[in-house]
C-alpha cells in the first residue's frame, strides 16, 4: 500500500513538473509571472530615465554555447532582464559538423519565438570574431547577421579551425563597416583576455582608437563574466566609449553566477527614455549606462549619481524624547548593498565610519549631531560605486525635515 501511494505521489509530482515546465514542447515559454522570482535584478528608474536591465553578450549552441536559445530566454525571464542579446560568433562555429548553420539569424529567431508575448526585449546581435588588433566585437541591433560573415567557399569545410581561419580572413574593418551600415551599436569585448594580453592589461590598438574616433565602435566591456578590467574602464574614458557589462554566458547562468545564493550575472543598466529597443539603442549611443558587476556599480558621474539618488533616500529622521542623537532611516530600493563611508564631521553610533546599507531594506543610523538640528546634509563616499578607476562616487543625503519627539 505504501509503495503504491508513494509511486502515485511521485507520478503526481512528475506531472506537476511537466505542466509547470518553462519551455513547452513547442519551444514557446508560457507567459507567466516571473516577478516573484527572488533572483530578479532590480534597480529603480532615475528621476529622468527608465533603468533597463540588459545582458548584451550571450551564446547558445549556434556558436560555442552549450544550450538552445530558448534556455537563454528562460534564464533572462527568471533574472528579470528587460533585454537580452544572443550574440553568436560568426566565424567560430565549433558545432558546425552537428549543427550546420547556414542562416546566422536563427538563434535570434528561435529566441524571439520562445519569448512569445513576454515583455522581454530580444535584441538581434552577433559577435565579430578576430585575433587582435580587432579582437572580438559585438554588434547589436543588426538587421541581418548573414551579411556580416563572408564564407561562400568554406560552406563544406568541416574542420572548425580551418573554417575560423578562412572566415576571419575577411578584414575586420569591412565587417565593422557592414555592421555600421545596418545601424548597429558596436562594442569591443573582453579586451583584457589573457590570450591577447598575457598580463591582463589591455592597450587600445590603433584599430580601436581609429574606429572610436570615427564613431564606428561605440562601447567597450569593462566587466565580463567573473572579471572586471580597470584598464578597459580607463580606455572607455579615454576614447569616449559607452561602459558595458555582460555575462558572456556559454553554459548556464545558474552554474556560473549561482543566483539562488544571491549571485547575479553582470549586466548593463541602460538609462533609457522609454522601455523600447529604439530608446535603449539611443541611450547606448549616448553612453547612458551603469555597469552592475558583483556588488559594484560603475558608471560615468551623471549616470551613477542619478542611479544612487534613485536608490537611496531618507525615510525618516527623528530625535527621540530626551536625546540629541538623530535616528535616520535610510531606505534602499536597489539590489546593491551600499557601503557608505561617512565624510561629515559628525560620528555614528552603532557603526564606525562605514555604514552598510542593505538592499531592498531600511537601515537605521544613529547620528551624533552634538545638538538638535532642523536640517542636515549627510556626506558620504560610496565605496562600491566607481565613477573612474579607483575613484569612488560622492553622495549626499539631504534631510530637510527632522522630527523631534
Ligand atoms: Zn568573445
Ligand atoms: Zn562571446
Coordinates of C-alpha atoms and ligand atoms in Angstrom, one line a residue:
X1 CA 0.0 0.0 0.0
X2 CA 2.7 2.4 1.0
X3 CA 4.6 1.6 -2.2
X4 CA 1.5 2.3 -4.4
X5 CA 0.9 5.6 -2.5
X6 CA 4.5 6.6 -3.0
X7 CA 4.5 5.9 -6.7
X8 CA 1.2 7.7 -7.1
X9 CA 2.7 10.7 -5.3
X10 CA 5.8 10.5 -7.4
X11 CA 3.7 10.4 -10.6
X12 CA 1.7 13.4 -9.5
X13 CA 4.9 15.3 -8.7
X14 CA 6.2 14.4 -12.1
X15 CA 3.0 15.6 -13.8
X16 CA 3.2 18.9 -11.9
X17 CA 6.8 19.3 -13.0
X18 CA 5.8 18.6 -16.6
X19 CA 2.9 21.1 -16.7
X20 CA 4.8 23.8 -15.0
X21 CA 7.8 23.3 -17.2
X22 CA 9.2 26.5 -18.5
X23 CA 9.8 25.5 -22.1
X24 CA 6.9 23.9 -23.7
X25 CA 7.0 21.2 -26.4
X26 CA 6.5 24.0 -29.0
X27 CA 9.5 25.9 -27.7
X28 CA 7.4 28.8 -26.5
X29 CA 8.0 29.9 -22.9
X30 CA 4.5 30.4 -21.5
X31 CA 3.6 33.9 -20.4
X32 CA 3.7 33.8 -16.6
X33 CA 4.7 36.0 -13.8
X34 CA 8.4 35.8 -13.1
X35 CA 8.1 38.9 -10.9
X36 CA 8.2 36.8 -7.7
X37 CA 11.5 35.2 -8.5
X38 CA 13.9 36.4 -5.8
X39 CA 16.7 36.4 -8.3
X40 CA 15.2 39.3 -10.3
X41 CA 17.7 42.1 -10.9
X42 CA 16.1 45.2 -9.7
X43 CA 17.2 48.8 -9.8
X44 CA 14.8 51.8 -9.7
X45 CA 14.2 54.2 -12.5
X46 CA 16.0 57.5 -12.2
X47 CA 14.3 60.9 -12.0
X48 CA 14.7 61.3 -15.7
X49 CA 15.0 57.8 -17.2
X50 CA 13.8 54.2 -17.1
X51 CA 16.5 51.8 -15.8
X52 CA 16.5 48.9 -18.2
X53 CA 18.5 45.7 -17.4
X54 CA 20.4 44.4 -20.4
X55 CA 22.7 41.5 -21.0
X56 CA 24.1 42.2 -24.4
X57 CA 26.6 39.3 -24.8
X58 CA 25.5 35.6 -24.5
X59 CA 25.9 32.5 -26.5
X60 CA 23.9 29.4 -27.5
X61 CA 24.6 26.2 -29.4
X62 CA 24.6 28.2 -32.6
X63 CA 28.2 29.1 -31.8
X64 CA 30.2 27.9 -28.8
X65 CA 27.5 28.0 -26.2
X66 CA 26.0 24.8 -24.6
X67 CA 22.3 25.5 -24.6
X68 CA 19.5 26.1 -27.1
X69 CA 18.5 29.8 -27.4
X70 CA 15.2 29.2 -25.6
X71 CA 17.1 28.4 -22.4
X72 CA 18.7 31.9 -22.7
X73 CA 15.3 33.4 -22.8
X74 CA 14.1 31.4 -19.8
X75 CA 17.1 32.5 -17.8
X76 CA 16.6 36.1 -18.8
X77 CA 13.0 36.0 -17.7
X78 CA 14.0 34.5 -14.4
X79 CA 16.6 37.2 -13.9
X80 CA 14.2 39.9 -14.7
X81 CA 16.1 41.3 -17.6
X82 CA 14.4 43.9 -19.8
X83 CA 16.6 42.9 -22.8
X84 CA 18.8 40.1 -24.0
X85 CA 21.0 39.7 -27.0
X86 CA 22.3 36.3 -28.1
X87 CA 25.5 37.2 -29.9
X88 CA 26.9 34.1 -31.7
X89 CA 30.4 34.1 -33.0
X90 CA 30.1 34.5 -36.8
X91 CA 33.4 32.7 -37.5
X92 CA 33.9 30.4 -34.6
X93 CA 31.5 27.6 -35.2
X94 CA 32.6 24.6 -33.2
X95 CA 29.3 22.7 -33.6
X96 CA 29.1 23.1 -37.3
X97 CA 29.5 19.4 -38.0
X98 CA 26.5 18.6 -35.9
X99 CA 24.6 21.9 -36.3
X100 CA 25.0 23.3 -39.8
X101 CA 24.4 27.0 -39.6
X102 CA 23.7 28.5 -43.0
X103 CA 21.4 31.2 -41.6
X104 CA 23.1 33.2 -38.9
X105 CA 19.9 34.8 -37.7
X106 CA 18.5 31.5 -36.3
X107 CA 19.4 32.0 -32.7
X108 CA 17.7 35.3 -32.7
X109 CA 14.6 34.0 -34.4
X110 CA 14.3 31.0 -32.1
X111 CA 14.7 33.2 -29.1
X112 CA 12.1 35.6 -30.4
X113 CA 9.7 32.7 -30.9
X114 CA 10.5 31.2 -27.4
X115 CA 9.8 34.6 -25.8
X116 CA 6.3 34.7 -27.2
X117 CA 4.4 37.6 -25.8
X118 CA 6.6 38.1 -22.7
X119 CA 7.8 41.6 -22.2
X120 CA 11.5 40.7 -22.5
X121 CA 13.1 42.5 -25.5
X122 CA 15.2 40.3 -27.7
X123 CA 17.9 42.3 -29.4
X124 CA 19.4 41.0 -32.7
X125 CA 23.1 40.8 -32.3
X126 CA 26.3 38.9 -33.2
X127 CA 30.0 38.7 -32.3
X128 CA 32.6 39.5 -35.0
X129 CA 35.5 37.3 -34.0
X130 CA 39.1 38.1 -34.9
X131 CA 42.6 38.0 -33.4
X132 CA 44.0 41.4 -32.4
X133 CA 44.1 44.2 -33.3
X134 CA 40.3 43.9 -33.8
X135 CA 39.7 41.1 -31.2
X136 CA 36.1 40.3 -30.5
X137 CA 33.5 42.9 -31.3
X138 CA 29.7 42.7 -30.6
X139 CA 27.2 44.3 -32.8
X140 CA 23.7 44.9 -31.5
X141 CA 20.5 46.0 -33.3
X142 CA 21.7 44.4 -36.6
X143 CA 19.2 43.7 -39.4
X144 CA 20.9 40.7 -40.9
X145 CA 23.8 38.7 -39.4
X146 CA 24.3 36.8 -42.7
X147 CA 25.7 40.0 -44.2
X148 CA 28.4 40.2 -41.6
X149 CA 30.2 37.0 -42.5
X150 CA 31.9 36.1 -45.8
X151 CA 32.4 32.4 -46.3
X152 CA 30.9 31.1 -49.6
X153 CA 34.0 29.0 -50.4
X154 CA 34.0 27.5 -46.9
X155 CA 30.5 26.1 -46.9
X156 CA 31.7 22.5 -46.9
X157 CA 34.7 23.0 -44.6
X158 CA 34.1 20.7 -41.6
X159 CA 37.3 21.4 -39.8
X160 CA 36.4 24.0 -37.2
X161 CA 39.8 25.8 -37.1
X162 CA 40.2 25.8 -40.8
X163 CA 36.7 27.3 -41.1
X164 CA 37.6 30.0 -38.5
X165 CA 40.9 30.8 -40.2
X166 CA 39.1 31.1 -43.6
X167 CA 36.2 33.2 -42.3
X168 CA 38.3 35.6 -40.3
X169 CA 40.3 36.5 -43.4
X170 CA 37.6 38.9 -44.3
X171 CA 39.1 42.2 -43.0
X172 CA 37.6 43.1 -39.6
X173 CA 37.3 46.7 -40.8
X174 CA 34.9 45.6 -43.5
X175 CA 32.8 43.7 -41.1
X176 CA 32.7 46.7 -38.7
X177 CA 31.7 48.9 -41.6
X178 CA 29.0 46.5 -42.7
X179 CA 27.6 46.4 -39.2
X180 CA 27.5 50.2 -39.1
X181 CA 25.7 50.2 -42.4
X182 CA 23.0 48.2 -40.5
X183 CA 22.8 50.9 -37.9
X184 CA 24.4 48.7 -35.2
X185 CA 25.8 49.6 -31.8
X186 CA 29.3 48.1 -31.6
X187 CA 31.5 47.4 -28.6
X188 CA 34.9 45.8 -28.0
X189 CA 34.6 42.7 -25.9
X190 CA 36.8 41.4 -23.1
X191 CA 39.8 43.5 -24.2
X192 CA 41.9 42.1 -21.3
X193 CA 41.7 38.5 -22.4
X194 CA 44.8 36.5 -21.5
X195 CA 45.4 35.3 -25.0
X196 CA 45.5 38.9 -26.3
X197 CA 47.3 40.5 -23.3
X198 CA 49.1 37.9 -21.2
X199 CA 49.5 40.3 -18.3
X200 CA 45.8 41.1 -18.4
X201 CA 46.4 44.7 -19.1
X202 CA 44.9 45.8 -22.4
X203 CA 46.1 48.6 -24.6
X204 CA 43.9 50.0 -27.3
X205 CA 45.4 49.2 -30.7
X206 CA 45.3 51.8 -33.5
X207 CA 42.3 49.8 -35.0
X208 CA 40.2 50.6 -31.9
X209 CA 41.4 54.1 -31.5
X210 CA 40.6 54.9 -35.1
X211 CA 37.2 53.3 -35.1
X212 CA 36.3 55.0 -31.8
X213 CA 37.3 58.4 -33.3
X214 CA 35.3 57.7 -36.5
X215 CA 32.3 56.7 -34.3
X216 CA 32.3 53.1 -35.8
X217 CA 32.9 51.4 -32.4
X218 CA 30.8 52.8 -29.7
X219 CA 31.4 50.9 -26.5
X220 CA 33.7 48.6 -24.5
X221 CA 33.2 45.9 -22.0
X222 CA 34.6 46.7 -18.6
X223 CA 33.0 43.6 -16.9
X224 CA 32.6 40.2 -18.5
X225 CA 31.6 37.0 -16.6
X226 CA 33.6 37.0 -13.3
X227 CA 36.1 39.6 -14.2
X228 CA 36.4 43.4 -14.2
X229 CA 39.0 45.4 -16.1
X230 CA 40.0 48.8 -14.6
X231 CA 42.2 49.4 -17.7
X232 CA 39.3 48.8 -20.0
X233 CA 37.4 51.4 -17.9
X234 CA 40.2 53.8 -18.5
X235 CA 40.2 53.1 -22.2
X236 CA 36.4 53.8 -22.2
X237 CA 37.0 57.2 -20.7
X238 CA 40.0 58.0 -23.0
X239 CA 38.1 57.0 -26.2
X240 CA 34.7 58.2 -25.0
X241 CA 33.1 54.7 -25.3
X242 CA 30.0 53.5 -23.6
X243 CA 30.5 51.3 -20.5
X244 CA 29.3 47.8 -20.9
X245 CA 28.9 44.8 -18.5
X246 CA 28.0 41.3 -19.8
X247 CA 27.7 37.7 -18.8
X248 CA 29.2 36.3 -22.0
X249 CA 27.5 33.1 -20.7
X250 CA 28.2 29.9 -22.6
X251 CA 27.0 27.3 -20.0
X252 CA 24.2 28.0 -17.6
X253 CA 23.7 31.3 -15.7
X254 CA 22.9 29.2 -12.6
X255 CA 26.2 27.4 -12.7
X256 CA 28.3 30.5 -13.3
X257 CA 26.6 33.0 -11.1
X258 CA 24.6 31.0 -8.5
X259 CA 21.6 33.3 -8.3
X260 CA 19.9 31.1 -5.8
X261 CA 22.7 32.0 -3.4
X262 CA 22.4 35.7 -4.1
X263 CA 24.7 36.0 -7.1
X264 CA 23.8 37.7 -10.4
X265 CA 25.2 37.9 -13.9
X266 CA 27.0 41.2 -14.8
X267 CA 24.6 43.5 -16.6
X268 CA 24.4 46.8 -18.3
X269 CA 21.8 49.1 -16.7
X270 CA 20.7 51.3 -19.5
X271 CA 19.1 54.7 -18.7
X272 CA 16.5 55.0 -21.5
X273 CA 13.8 57.5 -22.2
X274 CA 11.2 54.7 -22.8
X275 CA 11.0 51.0 -22.4
X276 CA 11.7 50.2 -26.1
X277 CA 14.5 48.9 -28.3
X278 CA 14.8 52.2 -30.1
X279 CA 15.1 54.1 -26.8
X280 CA 17.6 51.6 -25.5
X281 CA 19.7 51.9 -28.6
X282 CA 19.6 55.7 -28.3
X283 CA 20.8 55.5 -24.7
X284 CA 23.6 53.2 -25.6
X285 CA 24.9 55.5 -28.3
X286 CA 24.6 58.4 -25.8
X287 CA 26.6 56.5 -23.2
X288 CA 23.8 56.4 -20.6
X289 CA 24.8 53.2 -18.8
X290 CA 25.9 51.9 -15.4
X291 CA 27.6 48.5 -15.1
X292 CA 26.4 46.2 -12.3
X293 CA 29.1 43.7 -11.5
X294 CA 29.2 41.6 -8.3
X295 CA 28.4 44.3 -5.7
X296 CA 30.0 47.1 -7.7
X297 CA 28.2 49.9 -9.7
X298 CA 30.4 51.5 -12.3
X299 CA 29.4 54.5 -14.4
X300 CA 30.1 58.0 -15.5
X301 CA 29.4 60.6 -12.9
X302 CA 26.0 61.8 -14.1
X303 CA 24.5 58.4 -14.7
X304 CA 25.8 56.9 -11.5
X305 CA 24.7 59.9 -9.4
X306 CA 21.2 59.6 -10.9
X307 CA 21.0 55.9 -10.0
X308 CA 22.4 56.4 -6.5
X309 CA 19.8 59.2 -5.9
X310 CA 17.0 56.9 -7.1
X311 CA 18.2 54.0 -5.0
X312 CA 18.8 55.6 -1.6
X313 CA 16.6 58.1 0.3
X314 CA 15.9 59.2 3.9
X315 CA 12.7 57.6 5.1
X316 CA 12.6 59.4 8.4
X317 CA 14.9 61.4 10.7
X318 CA 13.9 61.7 14.4
X319 CA 15.2 63.0 17.7
X320 CA 13.7 60.8 20.3
X321 CA 12.5 62.3 23.6
X322 CA 15.3 63.2 25.9
X323 CA 18.0 62.5 23.3
X324 CA 20.1 64.7 20.9
X325 CA 21.1 61.7 18.8
X326 CA 19.4 61.7 15.5
X327 CA 17.9 58.5 14.3
X328 CA 18.0 58.3 10.5
X329 CA 16.3 55.6 8.5
X330 CA 17.9 55.2 5.0
X331 CA 15.8 53.2 2.5
X332 CA 17.5 51.4 -0.3
X333 CA 15.2 50.2 -3.2
X334 CA 18.0 48.6 -5.2
X335 CA 19.9 45.3 -5.4
X336 CA 23.2 46.9 -4.3
X337 CA 24.5 46.5 -0.8
X338 CA 25.9 50.1 -0.5
X339 CA 29.0 50.7 1.6
X340 CA 28.8 54.3 2.7
X341 CA 31.8 56.0 4.2
X342 CA 31.0 58.9 6.5
X343 CA 32.6 62.1 5.1
X344 CA 30.9 64.5 7.6
X345 CA 32.3 65.8 10.8
X346 CA 29.8 64.0 12.9
X347 CA 30.1 60.5 14.3
X348 CA 27.8 57.5 14.2
X349 CA 26.6 55.3 17.0
X350 CA 26.3 51.6 16.3
X351 CA 28.8 51.6 13.5
X352 CA 32.2 53.2 12.7
X353 CA 32.6 55.4 9.7
X354 CA 31.4 52.8 7.2
X355 CA 27.7 52.0 7.1
X356 CA 26.3 49.0 5.3
X357 CA 23.1 49.9 3.5
X358 CA 21.3 46.6 2.9
X359 CA 19.5 46.0 -0.5
X360 CA 15.7 46.4 -0.5
X361 CA 15.6 47.3 3.1
X362 CA 15.6 50.2 5.6
X363 CA 18.8 50.7 7.6
X364 CA 18.8 52.8 10.7
X365 CA 21.8 55.0 11.5
X366 CA 22.3 56.9 14.8
X367 CA 24.0 60.2 14.1
X368 CA 25.6 62.3 16.9
X369 CA 24.8 65.8 15.7
X370 CA 26.1 67.4 19.0
X371 CA 22.9 69.5 19.3
X372 CA 19.5 69.3 17.8
X373 CA 19.3 70.5 14.2
X374 CA 16.4 71.4 11.9
X375 CA 18.0 70.0 8.8
X376 CA 21.1 68.1 7.8
X377 CA 23.2 67.2 4.8
X378 CA 25.0 63.9 5.3
X379 CA 28.0 63.4 3.0
X380 CA 29.3 60.0 2.0
X381 CA 31.7 58.3 -0.3
X382 CA 30.0 55.2 -1.8
X383 CA 32.8 52.7 -1.7
X384 CA 31.2 50.2 -4.1
X385 CA 30.3 52.8 -6.7
X386 CA 33.0 54.0 -9.1
X387 CA 33.0 57.0 -11.4
X388 CA 36.6 56.5 -12.6
X389 CA 39.2 53.7 -11.9
X390 CA 39.9 53.8 -8.2
X391 CA 37.6 56.8 -7.7
X392 CA 34.5 56.1 -5.5
X393 CA 31.4 58.2 -6.0
X394 CA 30.5 61.0 -3.6
X395 CA 26.9 61.0 -2.4
X396 CA 24.8 63.4 -0.3
X397 CA 21.6 62.6 1.7
X398 CA 19.8 65.8 2.4
X399 CA 17.3 65.9 5.3
X400 CA 15.1 68.9 5.2
X401 CA 12.6 67.7 7.8
X402 CA 13.7 66.4 11.1
X403 CA 11.1 65.3 13.6
X404 CA 11.5 66.0 17.3
X405 CA 9.6 63.8 19.7
Ligands
LIG1 ZN1 34.5 36.9 -27.4
LIG2 ZN1 31.3 35.9 -26.6

